Amino acid sequence: MMNRMNVFTQPQTALFGQQAFLALGRLQGHAFKSMMSYQIEALAFLKHRYEQDVKLLEDLNASKEIDDAVHIYTDFFQNALNDYSSEAGKMANIGSKFASETADRIQREAEALADELSSPKAA
């Protein structure tokens, strides 16, 4: 009775388990790489913004007139707004690329697993 419920033979079940395990490992590697891409981008952005923060202080210390300070602040905040907007777009692109690559990878892995299970050597 139990054998009727099992749609795979023992070798197919073992093969499926091995292939699924390998596929999951590849997907985890892909996810790790994508998460590191986020981190690299975020750290590069923070480095740039911190450098701009330091430059703000240097420029303010070097200013002689209040008008200079207002101009320095205005430029700083305008550049910061542009930088943050640009960075949001970059992060969205990374996420979109990751989602697309993951969907493609899952489809390829599923097709490869189905091909492997349907091949004569799996029976």
CSV table of C-alpha atoms in Angstrom, one decimal:
chain,number,residue,atom,x,y,z
A,1,MET,CA,0.0,0.0,0.0
A,2,MET,CA,2.8,2.4,0.9
A,3,ASN,CA,4.6,1.7,-2.4
A,4,ARG,CA,1.6,2.8,-4.5
A,5,MET,CA,1.6,6.2,-2.8
A,6,ASN,CA,5.3,6.7,-3.6
A,7,VAL,CA,5.4,8.1,-7.2
A,8,PHE,CA,9.2,7.8,-7.4
A,9,THR,CA,11.3,4.6,-7.2
A,10,GLN,CA,14.0,4.5,-4.6
A,11,PRO,CA,16.8,5.6,-7.1
A,12,GLN,CA,14.6,8.4,-8.4
A,13,THR,CA,14.0,9.6,-4.9
A,14,ALA,CA,17.7,9.6,-4.0
A,15,LEU,CA,18.5,11.4,-7.3
A,16,PHE,CA,15.8,14.0,-6.7
A,17,GLY,CA,17.2,14.6,-3.2
A,18,GLN,CA,20.7,15.1,-4.4
A,19,GLN,CA,19.8,17.3,-7.3
A,20,ALA,CA,17.4,19.4,-5.2
A,21,PHE,CA,20.1,19.8,-2.5
A,22,LEU,CA,22.7,21.0,-5.1
A,23,ALA,CA,20.1,23.3,-6.7
A,24,LEU,CA,19.3,24.9,-3.3
A,25,GLY,CA,23.0,25.3,-2.6
A,26,ARG,CA,23.4,27.2,-5.9
A,27,LEU,CA,20.4,29.4,-5.2
A,28,GLN,CA,21.9,30.2,-1.7
A,29,GLY,CA,25.2,31.1,-3.3
A,30,HIS,CA,23.3,33.4,-5.8
A,31,ALA,CA,21.4,35.0,-2.9
A,32,PHE,CA,24.6,35.6,-0.9
A,33,LYS,CA,26.3,37.2,-3.9
A,34,SER,CA,23.3,39.5,-4.4
A,35,MET,CA,23.3,40.5,-0.8
A,36,MET,CA,27.0,41.3,-0.9
A,37,SER,CA,26.3,43.5,-4.0
A,38,TYR,CA,23.8,45.5,-1.8
A,39,GLN,CA,26.4,45.8,0.9
A,40,ILE,CA,29.2,46.9,-1.5
A,41,GLU,CA,26.9,49.5,-3.1
A,42,ALA,CA,25.7,50.8,0.3
A,43,LEU,CA,29.2,51.0,1.7
A,44,ALA,CA,30.5,52.9,-1.4
A,45,PHE,CA,27.6,55.3,-1.1
A,46,LEU,CA,28.3,55.9,2.6
A,47,LYS,CA,32.0,56.5,2.0
A,48,HIS,CA,31.1,59.1,-0.6
A,49,ARG,CA,28.5,60.8,1.7
A,50,TYR,CA,30.9,60.8,4.7
A,51,GLU,CA,33.6,62.4,2.5
A,52,GLN,CA,31.0,65.1,1.6
A,53,ASP,CA,30.3,65.6,5.3
A,54,VAL,CA,33.9,66.2,6.0
A,55,LYS,CA,34.1,68.6,3.0
A,56,LEU,CA,31.2,70.5,4.3
A,57,LEU,CA,33.0,71.1,7.6
A,58,GLU,CA,36.2,72.1,5.8
A,59,ASP,CA,34.3,74.5,3.5
A,60,LEU,CA,32.4,76.1,6.4
A,61,ASN,CA,35.7,76.6,8.3
A,62,ALA,CA,37.2,78.2,5.3
A,63,SER,CA,34.2,80.6,4.7
A,64,LYS,CA,34.6,84.2,5.5
A,65,GLU,CA,31.1,85.6,5.0
A,66,ILE,CA,27.6,84.4,6.1
A,67,ASP,CA,26.6,84.4,2.4
A,68,ASP,CA,29.4,81.9,1.7
A,69,ALA,CA,28.1,79.6,4.5
A,70,VAL,CA,24.5,79.8,3.2
A,71,HIS,CA,25.8,78.9,-0.3
A,72,ILE,CA,27.9,76.0,1.1
A,73,TYR,CA,24.9,74.6,3.0
A,74,THR,CA,22.6,75.0,0.0
A,75,ASP,CA,25.0,73.2,-2.3
A,76,PHE,CA,25.6,70.5,0.3
A,77,PHE,CA,21.9,69.7,0.8
A,78,GLN,CA,21.1,69.9,-2.9
A,79,ASN,CA,24.0,67.4,-3.7
A,80,ALA,CA,22.9,65.2,-0.8
A,81,LEU,CA,19.3,65.1,-2.1
A,82,ASN,CA,20.6,64.2,-5.6
A,83,ASP,CA,22.9,61.5,-4.2
A,84,TYR,CA,20.2,59.8,-2.1
A,85,SER,CA,17.8,59.9,-5.0
A,86,SER,CA,20.4,58.3,-7.3
A,87,GLU,CA,21.3,55.7,-4.7
A,88,ALA,CA,17.7,54.7,-4.2
A,89,GLY,CA,17.5,54.1,-8.0
A,90,LYS,CA,20.7,52.0,-7.9
A,91,MET,CA,19.4,49.9,-5.0
A,92,ALA,CA,16.1,49.3,-6.8
A,93,ASN,CA,18.0,48.2,-9.9
A,94,ILE,CA,20.1,45.8,-7.9
A,95,GLY,CA,16.9,44.4,-6.4
A,96,SER,CA,15.2,44.1,-9.8
A,97,LYS,CA,18.2,42.4,-11.3
A,98,PHE,CA,18.4,40.0,-8.4
A,99,ALA,CA,14.7,39.1,-8.7
A,100,SER,CA,15.0,38.5,-12.4
A,101,GLU,CA,18.1,36.4,-12.1
A,102,THR,CA,16.6,34.4,-9.3
A,103,ALA,CA,13.5,33.6,-11.3
A,104,ASP,CA,15.6,32.6,-14.3
A,105,ARG,CA,17.8,30.4,-12.1
A,106,ILE,CA,14.9,28.7,-10.4
A,107,GLN,CA,13.4,28.0,-13.8
A,108,ARG,CA,16.6,26.5,-15.1
A,109,GLU,CA,17.1,24.4,-12.0
A,110,ALA,CA,13.6,23.1,-12.2
A,111,GLU,CA,14.0,22.2,-15.8
A,112,ALA,CA,17.3,20.5,-15.2
A,113,LEU,CA,15.8,18.5,-12.3
A,114,ALA,CA,12.8,17.5,-14.4
A,115,ASP,CA,15.1,16.4,-17.2
A,116,GLU,CA,17.3,14.4,-14.8
A,117,LEU,CA,14.3,12.7,-13.3
A,118,SER,CA,12.8,11.8,-16.7
A,119,SER,CA,16.1,10.4,-18.2
A,120,PRO,CA,16.4,6.6,-18.5
A,121,LYS,CA,19.3,6.4,-16.1
A,122,ALA,CA,17.1,7.8,-13.3
A,123,ALA,CA,14.7,4.9,-13.5
